[in-house]
Amino acid sequence: MKGEAMAVQEQENVSLPVIPRHIGIIMDGNGRWAVKRGLPRKAGHKAGAKAFERVSEYCEKIGVKYLTAYAFSTENWRRPPEEVEAIMDLLREYLKNAEERREKNSKVRMLFLGDRSALAPDLQEKMDRMERESANKTGITICMAINYGGRDEIAHAARELARLAKAGSLSPEEITPELLEKHLYTRGIPDPDFIIRPSGEQRISNFLLWQSAYSEFIYRDVLWPDFEPEDLRGAIEEFAGRSRRFGGI
Ligand code: IPE
Ligand code: IPE
Ligand code: MG
């Protein structure tokens, strides 16, 4: 990084005690935000997508290396079809904008976590292409969790290992946490330093179950569409005050 970008980063970093390497966000509260305003829930998702643009740009600016955002869980299919469709349309729009930014030399690397086989073929194709075309980018890595579930991810990894064992290329004794990790959707990505959940809920809702073993949790009462970069700055400051021991003393 050089010149202007460096200057902006230095300016933004002023008074930030630490820049976390990996932040996870459970983008929750879109529906309540809309209902409070007498709007359809999909308006909340739209406002939530805007909040994500603001927050991801901020993360990029201050030098966060990985940002993982929970956009649609394996359980969210239980919602009415028109709400699911509205979320998928927003994903389509996000991919279109990301593609335009990539063409304008954005440094963002994009990854999608989750079982994409259940998504519409055009979405799968766009996601595959985006990952391929941004694979060598050196800026922030944005991991968008879509049709993602922590339990599904671990079962998926176990299935892959079982296949290898059945084929005779892996013995059960070789299965270690390190090996299993190589079969998760997040392979190669460091565990999140902290996970933030807005909207007042204090639960993990099947997000990054394996990877959050030692992540710090930060909760906020603000609904996701109202979430501002300033809220993330506050969370980073709170995180910096936590004492992480990883089982040691
Ligand atoms: C999060 O907002 C977005 C998704 C789960 C897709 P919600 O839609 O869950 O908002 P609330 O929790 O109903 O307010
Ligand atoms: C978690 O939020 C999933 C996402 C933000 C994508 P939910 O709103 O689905 O979680 P619960 O149902 O309140 O636990
Ligand atoms: Mg919710």
PDB file of C-alpha atoms in Angstrom, residues 56 87 100 112 160 190 199 217 226 234:
ATOM      1  CA  SER A  56     -16.684  -3.494   4.968  1.00  0.00           C
ATOM      2  CA  ILE A  87     -32.334 -11.771   0.226  1.00  0.00           C
ATOM      3  CA  GLU A 100     -17.898  -3.587 -11.077  1.00  0.00           C
ATOM      4  CA  PHE A 112     -18.238 -17.488  -0.100  1.00  0.00           C
ATOM      5  CA  GLU A 160     -14.925 -35.594   2.807  1.00  0.00           C
ATOM      6  CA  PRO A 190      -7.207 -17.601  10.565  1.00  0.00           C
ATOM      7  CA  SER A 199     -29.683  -6.525  17.549  1.00  0.00           C
ATOM      8  CA  PHE A 217     -17.860 -12.209  21.664  1.00  0.00           C
ATOM      9  CA  ASP A 226     -28.330   1.239  11.980  1.00  0.00           C
ATOM     10  CA  GLY A 234     -16.075   0.870  19.628  1.00  0.00           C
TER      11      GLY A 234
END
